[in-house]
Amino acid sequence: MKASLKLAALSLVLLCSCQPNDGWQKLFNGKDLTGFKQLNGEAPYRVEDGCLVGTSVTGQPNSFMATEQEYGDFILEFEALCDPSLNSGVQFRSESRPDYQNGRVHGYQCEMDPSDRAWSGGVYDEARRGWLVTLVDNKLGQAAYKKTDWNKYRIEAIGNNIRIWLNGVNTANLYDDETAKGFIAFQVHGIGKNTELEGKEIKWRNIRIKTENLEAERMQGTLAPEVNRVPNYLTEAEKADGWNLMFDGKTTNGWRGAHKEAFPDHGWKVEDGQLIVLKSGGAESTNGGDIVSDNEYAAFELSLEFKITPGANSGIKYFVTEAEKQKGSAYGLEYQILDDKLHPDAKLYTTFPGSRTLASLYDMMPAQNKRFNGVGNWNQAVVKVFPNNHVEHWLNGFKTLEYERGSDAFRELVKGSKYAAPSYNEAGRFGEAPQGHILLQDHGDEVAFRSIKIKELK
């Protein structure tokens, strides 16, 4: 009998030793904080019942329990339970460097959002570019989070593609190459002086990671709407969906000077994948001048990234016809680009207060709900013009305004703006041309553009 038991045990050992290692490793041992270090804030963390537990505390900034080891490509799985009154997240490919905001933690964050907004599983770029993936267009993803129960997250960071799955639903499908490697960290969000939120907890458990044979491990299922933030690059899905690059990151092909046959020979440059208008004193179109697209567009979605210098003024115009007689700046509806804090235009207007600020319809309609990433950082502008003439401005993933081009309300906006003057309206009703060029403005301040792409809508 004893011999039989020994033989069975030996057989089991041999069987286990022959099984291939599936490659998963525990990131957290469930007993102590070995392999971790705390960064940024001093909210308390502890280990309890195999869980990593963080507790909110007043007077502290965001706190992070970060891995000492850095990870590049990986698949990370964990379960999380967050008090419904809090907000939290898990950092990945993140950094803390003395030369960046005195060591502030920054990088990708997988969101934990128990609020009614329901953006859990989105991607927030902590202390850098803000929201990269919201769940505005992902209703299935918004319904995936369980406010009062454990939630299972899966982060697949493979090359420049980041996919997040929440309880089996794909909430984020992002292409981005800002950071290829960094630590993983578990956040206790700062609560300021709100004593009602003090002592609330976030728990994580069953935290494991895999760093090899990742493509074969990708979760299969319906993917979330794709978001591409790789500069001057189109994914295969974007190409199939009709997107075209208007700037290749290397040349000025596809652009010319406004009222000109060629691209300006000065005042603009292409450098490091950026199309840059150079500083020349702040006057409008007195140096290189505005540039316009070779092609004209009727209904479209235009997306680009811009980076302004302190006090800068510029703009993105659309439905530009060059029908006016003067040869300076061409006229068109304008998505305003401005440093609202330093440029005096932010306080100027004809009739509508705030209508010359960032992301506004210039001098006609002020932007609302703005999320600006700051001077010197990249910001994303989107203009959507639908076939029914409904128009929207977006800034960093948030809609700032909408209007109906050609409607009675729109014409009232024109009447109340500087464009009511005959000199701006020689060709007829301002802003109502059936199609027109896209224009990038030279207003004498240095502004950089990249990732300029467009999709025609039908």
mmCIF file of N, CA, C and O in Angstrom, residues 51 63 72 95 144 160 168 174 201 212 224 253 258 276 284 303 327 333 340 344 347-348 350 372 408 431 439 445:
data_model
loop_
_atom_site.group_PDB
_atom_site.id
_atom_site.type_symbol
_atom_site.label_atom_id
_atom_site.label_comp_id
_atom_site.label_asym_id
_atom_site.label_seq_id
_atom_site.Cartn_x
_atom_site.Cartn_y
_atom_site.Cartn_z
ATOM 1 N N CYS A 51 -5.184 40.839 0.410
ATOM 2 C CA CYS A 51 -5.496 42.001 -0.426
ATOM 3 C C CYS A 51 -4.530 43.151 -0.151
ATOM 4 O O CYS A 51 -4.073 43.337 0.987
ATOM 5 N N SER A 63 -1.614 59.200 -4.069
ATOM 6 C CA SER A 63 -0.587 58.298 -3.549
ATOM 7 C C SER A 63 -0.532 57.057 -4.424
ATOM 8 O O SER A 63 -1.549 56.608 -4.956
ATOM 9 N N GLY A 72 7.642 46.561 -19.704
ATOM 10 C CA GLY A 72 7.365 47.105 -21.026
ATOM 11 C C GLY A 72 6.116 46.487 -21.612
ATOM 12 O O GLY A 72 5.006 46.966 -21.423
ATOM 13 N N GLU A 95 6.215 56.619 -14.792
ATOM 14 C CA GLU A 95 7.536 57.070 -14.357
ATOM 15 C C GLU A 95 7.424 58.059 -13.205
ATOM 16 O O GLU A 95 6.384 58.702 -13.015
ATOM 17 N N ALA A 144 -20.144 47.854 -17.737
ATOM 18 C CA ALA A 144 -19.395 46.685 -17.272
ATOM 19 C C ALA A 144 -19.013 46.741 -15.792
ATOM 20 O O ALA A 144 -18.858 45.703 -15.149
ATOM 21 N N ASN A 160 2.649 49.241 -29.328
ATOM 22 C CA ASN A 160 1.956 50.523 -29.163
ATOM 23 C C ASN A 160 0.448 50.361 -29.004
ATOM 24 O O ASN A 160 -0.288 51.345 -29.049
ATOM 25 N N GLY A 168 -14.607 41.178 -18.677
ATOM 26 C CA GLY A 168 -14.782 40.539 -19.978
ATOM 27 C C GLY A 168 -15.194 41.462 -21.102
ATOM 28 O O GLY A 168 -15.364 41.008 -22.244
ATOM 29 N N LEU A 174 -6.438 51.342 -27.431
ATOM 30 C CA LEU A 174 -5.635 52.538 -27.672
ATOM 31 C C LEU A 174 -4.340 52.203 -28.397
ATOM 32 O O LEU A 174 -3.667 51.222 -28.061
ATOM 33 N N GLU A 201 -11.858 52.986 1.442
ATOM 34 C CA GLU A 201 -10.832 52.027 1.025
ATOM 35 C C GLU A 201 -10.968 51.589 -0.429
ATOM 36 O O GLU A 201 -12.065 51.540 -0.985
ATOM 37 N N GLU A 212 5.693 37.203 -21.510
ATOM 38 C CA GLU A 212 6.164 36.474 -22.691
ATOM 39 C C GLU A 212 4.980 35.822 -23.409
ATOM 40 O O GLU A 212 3.933 35.558 -22.809
ATOM 41 N N ALA A 224 -13.418 47.607 -28.388
ATOM 42 C CA ALA A 224 -13.925 48.963 -28.175
ATOM 43 C C ALA A 224 -13.557 49.842 -29.369
ATOM 44 O O ALA A 224 -12.656 49.503 -30.146
ATOM 45 N N ASN A 253 3.791 68.371 -48.245
ATOM 46 C CA ASN A 253 2.907 67.903 -49.310
ATOM 47 C C ASN A 253 1.449 68.020 -48.883
ATOM 48 O O ASN A 253 1.088 67.656 -47.770
ATOM 49 N N ALA A 258 -2.020 80.353 -48.282
ATOM 50 C CA ALA A 258 -3.324 80.921 -48.628
ATOM 51 C C ALA A 258 -3.144 81.989 -49.697
ATOM 52 O O ALA A 258 -2.234 82.824 -49.613
ATOM 53 N N ILE A 276 5.446 73.423 -37.953
ATOM 54 C CA ILE A 276 5.564 74.504 -36.979
ATOM 55 C C ILE A 276 5.493 75.859 -37.669
ATOM 56 O O ILE A 276 6.233 76.128 -38.623
ATOM 57 N N GLU A 284 -0.967 89.110 -37.557
ATOM 58 C CA GLU A 284 -1.664 88.083 -38.324
ATOM 59 C C GLU A 284 -1.201 88.056 -39.775
ATOM 60 O O GLU A 284 -1.283 89.060 -40.491
ATOM 61 N N SER A 303 -9.079 65.825 -37.279
ATOM 62 C CA SER A 303 -8.420 65.635 -35.987
ATOM 63 C C SER A 303 -6.960 66.042 -36.112
ATOM 64 O O SER A 303 -6.300 65.705 -37.106
ATOM 65 N N LYS A 327 -5.272 89.709 -49.863
ATOM 66 C CA LYS A 327 -4.349 88.595 -49.987
ATOM 67 C C LYS A 327 -3.661 88.251 -48.663
ATOM 68 O O LYS A 327 -2.636 87.592 -48.637
ATOM 69 N N LEU A 333 -14.744 79.730 -40.931
ATOM 70 C CA LEU A 333 -15.114 79.406 -39.560
ATOM 71 C C LEU A 333 -13.866 78.942 -38.824
ATOM 72 O O LEU A 333 -13.072 78.170 -39.366
ATOM 73 N N ASP A 340 -5.266 81.177 -23.189
ATOM 74 C CA ASP A 340 -6.303 82.025 -22.572
ATOM 75 C C ASP A 340 -5.775 82.870 -21.418
ATOM 76 O O ASP A 340 -6.307 83.942 -21.132
ATOM 77 N N PRO A 344 -4.272 88.604 -24.794
ATOM 78 C CA PRO A 344 -5.388 89.534 -24.542
ATOM 79 C C PRO A 344 -6.665 89.200 -25.302
ATOM 80 O O PRO A 344 -7.756 89.620 -24.894
ATOM 81 N N LYS A 347 -10.029 88.018 -23.632
ATOM 82 C CA LYS A 347 -10.981 88.921 -22.988
ATOM 83 C C LYS A 347 -11.725 89.798 -23.991
ATOM 84 O O LYS A 347 -12.568 90.612 -23.605
ATOM 85 N N LEU A 348 -11.436 89.618 -25.271
ATOM 86 C CA LEU A 348 -12.065 90.433 -26.301
ATOM 87 C C LEU A 348 -13.205 89.678 -26.968
ATOM 88 O O LEU A 348 -13.200 88.453 -27.024
ATOM 89 N N THR A 350 -16.915 90.611 -29.810
ATOM 90 C CA THR A 350 -17.801 91.605 -30.409
ATOM 91 C C THR A 350 -19.129 91.656 -29.663
ATOM 92 O O THR A 350 -19.568 92.705 -29.214
ATOM 93 N N PHE A 372 -7.924 71.556 -20.890
ATOM 94 C CA PHE A 372 -6.697 71.976 -21.561
ATOM 95 C C PHE A 372 -5.502 71.342 -20.873
ATOM 96 O O PHE A 372 -5.366 71.421 -19.654
ATOM 97 N N ASP A 408 -31.011 79.624 -38.776
ATOM 98 C CA ASP A 408 -31.321 80.989 -38.355
ATOM 99 C C ASP A 408 -30.481 81.387 -37.141
ATOM 100 O O ASP A 408 -30.000 82.526 -37.053
ATOM 101 N N GLY A 431 -19.462 81.645 -43.903
ATOM 102 C CA GLY A 431 -19.374 80.304 -43.332
ATOM 103 C C GLY A 431 -20.339 79.298 -43.903
ATOM 104 O O GLY A 431 -20.444 78.186 -43.373
ATOM 105 N N LEU A 439 -7.541 75.386 -43.050
ATOM 106 C CA LEU A 439 -6.479 76.386 -42.919
ATOM 107 C C LEU A 439 -5.837 76.311 -41.544
ATOM 108 O O LEU A 439 -6.533 76.162 -40.537
ATOM 109 N N ASP A 445 2.850 83.779 -33.785
ATOM 110 C CA ASP A 445 3.316 83.079 -32.592
ATOM 111 C C ASP A 445 3.681 81.645 -32.953
ATOM 112 O O ASP A 445 3.073 81.039 -33.849
#
